[in-house]
Amino acid sequence: MDKTFYITTPIYYVNDVPHIGHAYTTVACDVLARYKKARGCKVFFLTGTDEHGQKVEKAAIAQGETPLELADRVMQRFQGLWEKLNIDNTDFIRTSQERHKNGVRHLFEIIQAKGDIYLGEYEDWYCTPCETFWTETQLMDGNCPDCGRPTDKLKEESYFFRMSKYQDALLEHIEKNPDFIQPRTRRNEIISFIREGLRDLSISRTTFSWGIPVPDNDKHVIYVWFDALSNYITALGYPDDTDGNFERFWPADVHVIGKDILRFHTVYWPTFLLAAGIPLPKKVFAHGWWTVEGQKMSKSLRNVVEPNMLVDKYGVDPIRYFLLREVPFGLDGDFSHAALVHRINSDLANDLGNLLSRTTSMLHKYFGGILPEAAEEADLDTALKSRAATTVKEVDRHMEDLAFNKALMAIWELIRAGNKYIDETTPWALAKDENQRPRLGSVMYNLLELQRLTALLIAPFMPETGEKILSTLGQDKPDTRLEGQDSWGLLVPGTAIAKAPPLFPRIETE
Ligand code: MSP
């Protein structure tokens, strides 16, 4: 049976338009999905939109639309951006879809049937002018922490999930599965949160209506996080599973999320699943947050980075590369135009682009563009080959860890080793001596073979560039699979190699 790999992004709220933070998660998932595909896995890559809840309802009212009209409009902005960023998702789920709503109702009902959902009263402090509930500890001298006005104790009927019942089981799961929550620091944070004690969770609301009604009690809508988290199984066809995707792909291999929504994914979601008797996802990985030119991104600061504009200006592959190269996945990072331009000029134009153009122009000059054979092997060649084999292994290990920046660093070491190999073997000197013709041929072969491997390794990150390099190397239909193609020596002597297209023009700065 094929190995499977199921990877998800969070589903994005439709009250905001997509920005660089959303693009980040989605690109990262796309890269890993493409990598796993290249490694021979059957991949299901899910993204989508989170369309219910009070926030969306309010945003719609403010814009004079129905919530569904708003969702239809913003959902298209997300889909449009994913197309532009070359995102190859398997499915796109919207929480307003019938298939999703069915699955959520079912999940609610089976947990309820088990006795783990009960009707109770939600009792907290309410600030009427702000229409906000506050807990006792959030109040400032008994007043609303936002506006400072007095609050009233208010009761609202609510369904509760017996989260407290699953505290020990969850802790045990986290302890037995050290990789469940990553990175490590996040795991510790969640463990101490659970140890402080889990309270039962209010999972319905009666103060607004844009959501999925509670089965048999439509005064209530299901809490937006119960609704949203379920997307990870409803998209696979839960509970009917007519296509067999749930059976094939669940439990998810990894939910990739931002650090702000870790608690929902590592406390709420797993306890819902435990209650329903559904296996838990294998891993939840929380990445960090981007600031922009040193500042928090916010509408009021007018510094929200619009990914469409970036792609138009710099091209899709440089943006994908930058996002994953610049910051270790898991840590916070800063987006700046200067850093982006620097990466494009030094890593892409200089290292990667130059290697291909230097090599192919030499091949055309010395061999009329036809790949010679590697007739002999010198020490430098052996070292280069073994460097390439090590890189393939290192990249695999880093991808397992979602250490995208380390994978790219390893690939770039190989690229630089290629440039250095040219300087050390001095093909221009060999070309002057007819007796060195076999040696020159070997050098050219090794350089091009090195770039075939490089193209395969960078293709998940930069799909267009990977394919451009492979087509330069003579492939009419570039095949970016790594499985079966990641060993040395597969380029066939006699192949016609094109002159390199300009991959990345340098960006001039003042
Ligand atoms: N709808 C919920 C997720 C439900 S998943 C079952 C949600 N949506 S969101 O649109 O607000 O955020 C989606 C993702 O974008 C989160 O993972 C969040 O961390 C990420 N980011 C939002 N701003 C970000 C940055 N400035 N930097 C990096 N990621 C950021 O939460």
Coordinates of C-alpha atoms and ligand atoms in Angstrom, one line a residue:
M1 CA 0.0 0.0 0.0
D2 CA 1.2 3.6 -0.7
K3 CA 2.3 5.6 2.2
T4 CA -0.1 8.4 2.9
F5 CA 0.5 11.9 4.2
Y6 CA -2.3 14.3 5.5
I7 CA -1.4 17.9 6.1
T8 CA -3.6 20.8 7.0
T9 CA -3.4 24.6 7.3
P10 CA -5.7 26.4 9.7
I11 CA -8.9 27.5 8.0
Y12 CA -8.8 31.3 7.6
Y13 CA -11.4 33.7 8.9
V14 CA -13.3 35.5 6.2
N15 CA -13.6 38.8 8.2
D16 CA -10.0 39.7 7.1
V17 CA -8.4 39.6 3.7
P18 CA -5.3 37.4 3.2
H19 CA -1.9 38.8 4.3
I20 CA 1.6 37.6 4.5
G21 CA 0.9 35.6 7.8
H22 CA -1.7 33.5 6.0
A23 CA 0.5 33.0 3.0
Y24 CA 3.3 31.8 5.3
T25 CA 1.4 28.9 6.7
T26 CA -0.1 27.9 3.4
V27 CA 3.2 28.0 1.5
A28 CA 4.9 26.0 4.3
C29 CA 2.3 23.3 4.0
D30 CA 2.4 23.3 0.2
V31 CA 6.2 22.8 0.3
L32 CA 5.9 19.8 2.7
A33 CA 3.0 18.4 0.7
R34 CA 5.0 18.6 -2.6
Y35 CA 8.1 17.2 -0.9
K36 CA 6.1 14.2 0.4
K37 CA 4.6 13.7 -3.0
A38 CA 8.0 13.7 -4.6
R39 CA 9.0 11.1 -2.0
G40 CA 6.2 8.8 -3.3
C41 CA 3.5 9.5 -0.7
K42 CA -0.1 9.7 -1.4
V43 CA -0.8 13.2 -0.1
F44 CA -3.9 15.0 1.0
F45 CA -3.3 18.7 1.5
L46 CA -6.2 20.6 3.0
T47 CA -6.9 24.3 3.4
G48 CA -10.1 26.4 3.5
T49 CA -12.1 29.1 5.2
D50 CA -13.7 29.5 8.6
E51 CA -16.9 31.3 7.9
H52 CA -19.1 31.2 11.0
G53 CA -19.2 33.0 14.3
Q54 CA -19.9 36.4 15.7
K55 CA -16.8 38.1 14.2
V56 CA -17.8 37.3 10.7
E57 CA -21.4 38.2 11.4
K58 CA -20.4 41.6 12.7
A59 CA -18.0 42.2 9.8
A60 CA -20.8 41.4 7.4
I61 CA -23.3 43.7 9.1
A62 CA -20.7 46.5 9.1
Q63 CA -20.3 46.1 5.3
G64 CA -24.0 45.8 4.6
E65 CA -23.8 42.2 3.4
T66 CA -25.1 38.9 4.6
P67 CA -22.5 36.7 6.3
L68 CA -22.6 34.3 3.4
E69 CA -22.1 37.1 0.8
L70 CA -19.1 38.3 2.7
A71 CA -17.8 34.7 2.9
D72 CA -18.3 34.1 -0.8
R73 CA -16.4 37.3 -1.6
V74 CA -13.4 36.8 0.8
M75 CA -13.2 33.1 0.1
Q76 CA -12.4 33.9 -3.5
R77 CA -9.6 36.3 -2.4
F78 CA -8.0 33.4 -0.6
Q79 CA -8.4 31.0 -3.5
G80 CA -7.1 33.5 -5.9
L81 CA -4.0 34.1 -3.8
W82 CA -3.4 30.4 -3.4
E83 CA -3.5 30.0 -7.2
K84 CA -1.0 32.9 -7.6
L85 CA 1.3 31.4 -5.0
N86 CA 1.2 28.0 -6.8
I87 CA -0.5 26.2 -4.0
D88 CA -1.4 22.7 -5.0
N89 CA -4.0 21.8 -2.3
T90 CA -6.1 18.7 -2.7
D91 CA -9.3 20.2 -1.3
F92 CA -10.6 23.5 0.0
I93 CA -13.2 23.3 2.7
R94 CA -15.7 26.0 3.7
T95 CA -17.5 25.7 7.0
S96 CA -20.7 26.9 5.3
Q97 CA -20.7 23.8 3.1
E98 CA -23.3 21.1 3.8
R99 CA -20.7 18.3 4.0
H100 CA -19.1 20.2 6.8
K101 CA -22.2 21.1 8.7
N102 CA -23.3 17.4 8.6
G103 CA -20.1 16.2 10.1
V104 CA -20.1 18.8 12.8
R105 CA -23.6 17.9 13.9
H106 CA -22.7 14.3 13.9
L107 CA -19.6 14.9 16.1
F108 CA -21.7 17.0 18.5
E109 CA -24.4 14.3 18.7
I110 CA -22.1 11.4 19.4
I111 CA -20.3 13.3 22.1
Q112 CA -23.6 14.3 23.5
A113 CA -24.9 10.7 23.4
K114 CA -21.9 9.7 25.4
G115 CA -23.0 12.1 28.1
D116 CA -20.0 14.5 27.6
I117 CA -22.1 17.4 26.4
Y118 CA -24.7 18.8 28.9
L119 CA -26.9 21.8 29.1
G120 CA -25.9 24.3 31.8
E121 CA -25.5 27.9 32.5
Y122 CA -22.6 30.1 31.5
E123 CA -22.1 32.6 34.3
D124 CA -19.8 35.6 33.9
W125 CA -19.5 39.3 34.1
Y126 CA -21.1 41.2 31.3
C127 CA -20.4 44.6 30.0
T128 CA -23.5 45.7 28.1
P129 CA -22.1 48.6 26.2
C130 CA -19.3 46.4 24.9
E131 CA -21.4 43.3 24.7
T132 CA -18.6 41.3 26.1
F133 CA -18.4 38.6 28.8
W134 CA -15.5 38.8 31.2
T135 CA -14.3 36.3 33.8
E136 CA -13.9 37.5 37.4
T137 CA -10.1 37.6 37.0
Q138 CA -10.2 39.7 33.9
L139 CA -12.2 42.6 35.5
M140 CA -10.4 45.7 36.6
D141 CA -11.7 46.6 40.1
G142 CA -14.9 45.0 39.2
N143 CA -15.3 47.0 36.0
C144 CA -14.9 46.3 32.3
P145 CA -11.2 46.1 31.4
D146 CA -12.0 47.7 28.0
C147 CA -14.2 50.7 28.8
G148 CA -14.0 50.9 32.6
R149 CA -17.8 50.9 33.1
P150 CA -19.5 48.7 35.6
T151 CA -20.4 45.1 34.7
D152 CA -23.3 42.9 35.7
K153 CA -23.3 39.2 36.5
L154 CA -25.1 37.6 33.7
K155 CA -26.2 34.1 33.0
E156 CA -26.6 32.6 29.6
E157 CA -27.8 29.1 28.9
S158 CA -25.1 27.1 27.2
Y159 CA -24.1 23.6 26.3
F160 CA -20.9 22.4 27.9
F161 CA -18.3 19.9 26.9
R162 CA -16.9 17.8 29.8
M163 CA -13.3 18.8 29.0
S164 CA -12.2 18.3 32.6
K165 CA -12.9 14.6 32.3
Y166 CA -10.2 14.2 29.7
Q167 CA -7.4 16.1 31.5
D168 CA -5.5 13.1 32.5
A169 CA -5.9 11.2 29.3
L170 CA -4.7 14.2 27.4
L171 CA -1.6 14.7 29.6
E172 CA -0.8 11.0 29.3
H173 CA -1.1 11.3 25.5
I174 CA 1.3 14.3 25.4
E175 CA 3.8 12.6 27.6
K176 CA 3.7 9.3 25.7
N177 CA 4.1 11.1 22.3
P178 CA 6.9 13.6 22.6
D179 CA 6.5 14.7 19.0
F180 CA 2.8 15.5 19.3
I181 CA 3.3 19.2 20.1
Q182 CA 6.2 21.0 18.3
P183 CA 8.4 22.9 18.8
R184 CA 9.4 21.6 22.2
T185 CA 9.0 25.0 24.0
R186 CA 5.3 25.0 22.9
R187 CA 4.8 21.6 24.3
N188 CA 6.0 22.6 27.8
E189 CA 3.7 25.6 27.7
I190 CA 0.7 23.4 27.0
I191 CA 1.7 20.8 29.6
S192 CA 1.7 23.5 32.3
F193 CA -1.5 24.9 31.1
I194 CA -3.2 21.5 31.4
R195 CA -1.7 20.8 34.8
E196 CA -3.4 24.0 36.1
G197 CA -6.6 22.2 35.5
L198 CA -9.1 22.0 32.6
R199 CA -12.6 23.4 33.1
D200 CA -15.6 22.3 31.2
L201 CA -15.9 24.2 28.0
S202 CA -18.9 26.2 26.8
I203 CA -19.6 25.0 23.3
S204 CA -22.7 26.9 22.2
R205 CA -23.9 30.5 22.0
T206 CA -27.4 32.1 22.0
T207 CA -26.5 35.7 21.4
F208 CA -26.1 35.5 17.6
S209 CA -27.2 33.2 14.9
W210 CA -24.5 32.8 12.2
G211 CA -23.4 29.3 12.8
I212 CA -24.5 25.7 12.9
P213 CA -27.6 25.2 15.1
V214 CA -27.3 22.7 17.9
P215 CA -29.1 19.5 16.9
D216 CA -32.6 19.6 18.4
N217 CA -32.2 23.1 20.0
D218 CA -31.8 25.8 17.4
K219 CA -31.8 28.5 20.0
H220 CA -28.1 27.7 20.2
V221 CA -25.4 27.8 17.6
I222 CA -22.4 25.5 18.0
Y223 CA -19.3 27.4 19.3
V224 CA -17.1 28.5 16.3
W225 CA -14.0 26.6 17.4
F226 CA -15.9 23.3 17.8
D227 CA -17.2 24.0 14.3
A228 CA -13.9 25.1 12.8
L229 CA -11.7 22.3 14.3
S230 CA -14.0 19.6 12.9
N231 CA -13.0 20.7 9.4
Y232 CA -10.0 18.5 9.6
I233 CA -12.2 15.4 9.5
T234 CA -15.3 16.6 7.7
A235 CA -13.2 17.4 4.7
L236 CA -12.2 13.8 4.6
G237 CA -15.8 12.8 4.5
Y238 CA -16.5 12.1 8.2
P239 CA -18.7 10.4 9.2
D240 CA -20.1 8.7 6.0
D241 CA -16.7 8.4 4.4
T242 CA -18.2 7.6 1.0
D243 CA -14.8 8.1 -0.8
G244 CA -12.8 6.3 1.9
N245 CA -10.6 9.4 2.5
F246 CA -11.2 9.4 6.3
E247 CA -10.2 5.8 6.5
R248 CA -7.2 6.4 4.3
F249 CA -5.8 9.7 5.7
W250 CA -6.9 10.1 9.3
P251 CA -5.2 10.6 11.7
A252 CA -3.5 13.7 10.2
D253 CA 0.2 13.6 9.9
V254 CA 0.5 17.2 10.9
H255 CA -1.7 20.2 11.6
V256 CA 0.4 23.3 10.8
I257 CA -0.8 26.4 12.7
G258 CA 0.4 29.7 14.1
K259 CA 1.4 29.9 17.8
D260 CA -1.7 31.9 18.7
I261 CA -4.0 29.0 18.1
L262 CA -2.0 26.3 19.8
R263 CA -4.3 25.8 22.7
F264 CA -7.3 25.2 20.5
H265 CA -5.4 22.5 18.6
T266 CA -3.7 20.8 21.4
V267 CA -6.3 21.0 24.2
Y268 CA -9.8 21.5 22.8
W269 CA -9.4 19.5 19.6
P270 CA -7.8 16.4 21.1
T271 CA -10.3 16.2 24.0
F272 CA -13.2 16.4 21.5
L273 CA -11.6 13.5 19.6
L274 CA -10.9 11.5 22.7
A275 CA -14.6 11.9 23.7
A276 CA -15.7 10.8 20.3
G277 CA -13.3 7.9 20.2
I278 CA -11.5 9.2 17.2
P279 CA -7.7 8.8 17.0
L280 CA -5.7 12.0 17.6
P281 CA -3.6 13.8 14.9
K282 CA 0.0 12.7 15.0
K283 CA 1.5 16.2 15.2
V284 CA 0.6 19.8 15.8
F285 CA 3.4 22.2 14.7
A286 CA 3.1 25.9 15.7
H287 CA 5.1 28.4 13.7
G288 CA 6.0 31.9 14.8
W289 CA 4.6 35.3 13.8
W290 CA 5.9 37.8 11.3
T291 CA 6.4 41.5 12.1
V292 CA 6.9 44.0 9.3
E293 CA 9.9 46.2 9.3
G294 CA 10.2 45.6 13.0
Q295 CA 6.5 46.4 13.8
K296 CA 3.4 44.4 14.6
M297 CA 1.3 44.1 11.4
S298 CA -2.0 45.9 11.8
K299 CA -4.6 47.7 9.8
S300 CA -4.3 50.8 11.9
L301 CA -0.5 51.0 11.2
R302 CA -1.3 50.5 7.5
N303 CA 1.7 48.1 7.3
V304 CA -0.2 44.9 6.3
V305 CA 1.9 43.1 3.7
E306 CA -0.2 42.2 0.8
P307 CA 1.1 39.0 -0.8
N308 CA -0.4 39.6 -4.3
M309 CA 1.5 42.8 -4.6
L310 CA 4.7 41.0 -3.5
V311 CA 4.3 38.2 -6.1
D312 CA 3.6 40.8 -8.8
K313 CA 6.8 42.7 -7.9
Y314 CA 9.2 39.9 -7.2
G315 CA 7.8 36.7 -8.6
V316 CA 6.3 33.7 -6.9
D317 CA 9.3 31.6 -6.3
P318 CA 11.4 34.3 -4.6
I319 CA 8.5 34.9 -2.2
R320 CA 8.1 31.2 -1.4
Y321 CA 11.9 30.9 -0.9
F322 CA 12.2 34.0 1.2
L323 CA 9.3 33.0 3.6
L324 CA 10.9 29.7 4.4
R325 CA 14.5 30.6 4.3
E326 CA 14.6 33.8 6.3
V327 CA 13.2 32.5 9.6
P328 CA 13.5 29.1 11.4
F329 CA 10.0 27.6 11.3
G330 CA 8.7 27.9 14.9
L331 CA 10.4 31.3 15.7
D332 CA 9.1 34.8 15.1
G333 CA 10.6 36.7 12.2
D334 CA 10.7 40.1 10.6
F335 CA 9.6 40.9 7.0
S336 CA 11.6 43.7 5.3
H337 CA 12.0 44.6 1.7
A338 CA 15.7 45.0 2.2
A339 CA 16.0 41.4 3.5
L340 CA 14.0 40.1 0.6
V341 CA 16.0 41.9 -2.0
H342 CA 19.2 40.7 -0.4
R343 CA 18.1 37.1 -0.5
I344 CA 17.1 37.4 -4.1
N345 CA 20.3 38.9 -5.2
S346 CA 22.7 36.7 -3.2
D347 CA 21.1 33.3 -2.9
L348 CA 19.0 33.2 -6.0
A349 CA 20.6 35.4 -8.7
N350 CA 24.2 34.9 -7.5
D351 CA 24.5 31.4 -6.2
L352 CA 21.8 29.5 -8.0
G353 CA 21.3 31.4 -11.2
N354 CA 25.0 31.9 -11.8
L355 CA 25.8 28.3 -11.4
L356 CA 23.4 27.3 -14.1
S357 CA 24.4 30.0 -16.5
R358 CA 28.1 29.5 -16.1
T359 CA 27.8 25.8 -16.6
T360 CA 25.5 25.8 -19.6
S361 CA 27.4 28.5 -21.4
M362 CA 30.7 26.5 -20.9
L363 CA 29.0 23.4 -22.2
H364 CA 27.9 25.2 -25.3
K365 CA 31.3 26.7 -25.8
Y366 CA 33.2 23.5 -25.3
F367 CA 30.8 20.7 -26.3
G368 CA 28.2 22.4 -28.5
G369 CA 25.6 21.9 -25.8
I370 CA 25.8 18.1 -25.9
L371 CA 26.4 16.4 -22.5
P372 CA 29.7 14.5 -22.5
E373 CA 30.2 11.4 -20.4
A374 CA 32.1 11.3 -17.1
A375 CA 34.9 9.2 -18.3
E376 CA 37.0 9.5 -15.2
E377 CA 36.7 10.3 -11.5
A378 CA 39.2 12.5 -9.6
D379 CA 39.2 13.2 -5.9
L380 CA 37.3 16.4 -6.3
D381 CA 34.6 14.6 -8.2
T382 CA 34.3 11.9 -5.5
A383 CA 34.0 14.6 -2.9
L384 CA 31.3 16.4 -4.8
K385 CA 29.3 13.2 -5.3
S386 CA 29.4 12.4 -1.7
R387 CA 28.5 16.0 -0.7
A388 CA 25.4 15.6 -2.9
A389 CA 24.4 12.3 -1.3
T390 CA 24.8 13.8 2.1
T391 CA 22.6 16.7 1.1
V392 CA 19.8 14.5 0.0
K393 CA 19.8 12.8 3.4
E394 CA 20.1 16.0 5.3
V395 CA 17.2 17.6 3.4
D396 CA 15.1 14.6 4.2
R397 CA 15.8 14.8 7.9
H398 CA 15.1 18.5 8.0
M399 CA 11.8 18.1 6.2
E400 CA 10.7 15.5 8.7
D401 CA 11.3 18.1 11.4
L402 CA 9.7 20.9 9.4
A403 CA 13.0 22.7 9.6
F404 CA 12.6 24.3 6.2
N405 CA 15.3 26.9 6.6
K406 CA 17.8 24.2 7.5
A407 CA 16.8 22.2 4.4
L408 CA 17.4 25.2 2.3
M409 CA 20.7 25.9 3.9
A410 CA 21.8 22.4 3.2
I411 CA 20.8 22.8 -0.5
W412 CA 22.6 26.1 -0.8
E413 CA 25.8 24.5 0.6
L414 CA 25.6 22.1 -2.3
I415 CA 25.0 24.9 -4.8
R416 CA 28.0 26.8 -3.4
A417 CA 30.1 23.6 -3.5
G418 CA 29.2 23.5 -7.3
N419 CA 30.4 27.0 -7.8
K420 CA 33.6 26.2 -5.9
Y421 CA 34.1 23.1 -8.0
I422 CA 34.2 25.3 -11.1
D423 CA 36.8 27.5 -9.5
E424 CA 38.9 24.4 -8.5
T425 CA 38.6 22.4 -11.7
T426 CA 39.2 25.5 -13.9
P427 CA 37.4 24.2 -17.0
W428 CA 38.7 27.2 -19.1
A429 CA 42.2 26.0 -18.5
L430 CA 41.4 22.4 -19.3
A431 CA 39.8 23.6 -22.5
K432 CA 43.1 24.9 -23.8
D433 CA 44.7 21.4 -23.7
E434 CA 43.3 18.8 -26.1
N435 CA 44.7 16.0 -23.9
Q436 CA 42.4 17.2 -21.1
R437 CA 39.3 16.7 -23.1
P438 CA 38.0 13.6 -21.1
R439 CA 38.7 15.5 -17.9
L440 CA 36.8 18.5 -19.1
G441 CA 33.9 16.3 -20.1
S442 CA 33.8 14.8 -16.7
V443 CA 33.8 18.1 -15.0
M444 CA 30.9 19.3 -17.2
Y445 CA 28.9 16.1 -16.6
N446 CA 29.4 16.4 -12.8
L447 CA 28.3 20.1 -12.8
L448 CA 25.1 19.4 -14.7
E449 CA 24.3 16.3 -12.7
L450 CA 24.7 18.3 -9.6
Q451 CA 22.2 20.7 -10.8
R452 CA 19.7 18.0 -11.8
L453 CA 19.7 16.9 -8.1
T454 CA 19.5 20.5 -6.9
A455 CA 16.5 21.1 -9.2
L456 CA 14.7 18.1 -7.6
L457 CA 15.5 19.3 -4.1
I458 CA 14.4 22.9 -4.6
A459 CA 11.3 22.0 -6.6
P460 CA 9.0 21.7 -3.6
F461 CA 10.1 25.2 -2.5
M462 CA 10.2 26.7 -5.9
P463 CA 8.2 24.6 -8.4
E464 CA 8.7 26.8 -11.4
T465 CA 12.4 27.1 -11.0
G466 CA 12.9 23.4 -10.4
E467 CA 11.0 22.7 -13.6
K468 CA 12.9 25.4 -15.6
I469 CA 16.2 23.8 -14.6
L470 CA 15.1 20.3 -15.5
S471 CA 13.9 21.5 -18.9
T472 CA 17.2 23.3 -19.4
L473 CA 18.7 19.8 -18.7
G474 CA 16.8 18.4 -21.6
Q475 CA 13.5 17.2 -20.0
D476 CA 10.5 18.0 -22.1
K477 CA 8.1 17.2 -19.3
P478 CA 10.1 17.9 -16.2
D479 CA 9.6 15.1 -13.6
T480 CA 10.3 16.4 -10.1
R481 CA 9.9 13.1 -8.3
L482 CA 12.8 12.5 -5.8
E483 CA 11.9 8.8 -5.3
G484 CA 14.1 6.8 -7.7
Q485 CA 15.8 9.9 -9.1
D486 CA 17.8 11.1 -6.2
S487 CA 21.0 9.1 -6.8
W488 CA 24.0 10.3 -8.7
G489 CA 24.5 9.6 -12.4
L490 CA 21.1 9.6 -14.0
L491 CA 21.7 12.3 -16.7
V492 CA 22.3 10.6 -20.0
P493 CA 25.4 11.5 -21.9
G494 CA 24.5 12.7 -25.4
T495 CA 21.5 14.8 -24.1
A496 CA 21.1 18.2 -25.6
I497 CA 21.3 20.8 -22.9
A498 CA 19.8 24.3 -23.5
K499 CA 21.4 27.6 -22.7
A500 CA 20.2 28.7 -19.2
P501 CA 17.2 31.0 -19.2
P502 CA 17.7 34.0 -16.9
L503 CA 16.3 32.5 -13.6
F504 CA 16.5 35.5 -11.3
P505 CA 17.5 38.9 -12.6
R506 CA 19.4 40.9 -10.0
I507 CA 17.4 43.7 -8.3
E508 CA 19.2 47.0 -8.4
T509 CA 19.1 49.0 -5.2
E510 CA 20.3 52.5 -4.4
Ligands
MSP1 N1 -10.0 30.6 11.9 C1 -9.0 30.4 12.9 C2 -8.3 29.1 12.7 C3 -9.2 27.9 12.8 S1 -8.4 26.4 12.5 C4 -9.4 25.2 12.8 C5 -8.0 31.5 12.7 N2 -8.0 32.1 11.6 S2 -7.0 33.4 11.2 O1 -7.3 33.7 9.8 O2 -7.2 34.4 12.2 O3 -5.5 33.0 11.3 C6 -5.1 31.9 10.6 C7 -3.6 31.7 10.7 O4 -2.8 32.8 10.3 C8 -3.2 31.4 12.2 O5 -2.4 30.2 12.2 C9 -2.3 32.6 12.5 O6 -1.2 32.2 13.4 C10 -1.8 33.0 11.2 N3 -1.3 34.4 11.2 C11 -2.0 35.5 11.4 N4 -1.2 36.6 11.4 C12 0.1 36.2 11.4 C13 1.4 36.8 11.3 N5 1.5 38.1 11.5 N6 2.4 36.0 11.2 C14 2.3 34.6 11.0 N7 1.2 34.0 11.0 C15 0.0 34.7 11.3 O7 -7.2 31.7 13.6

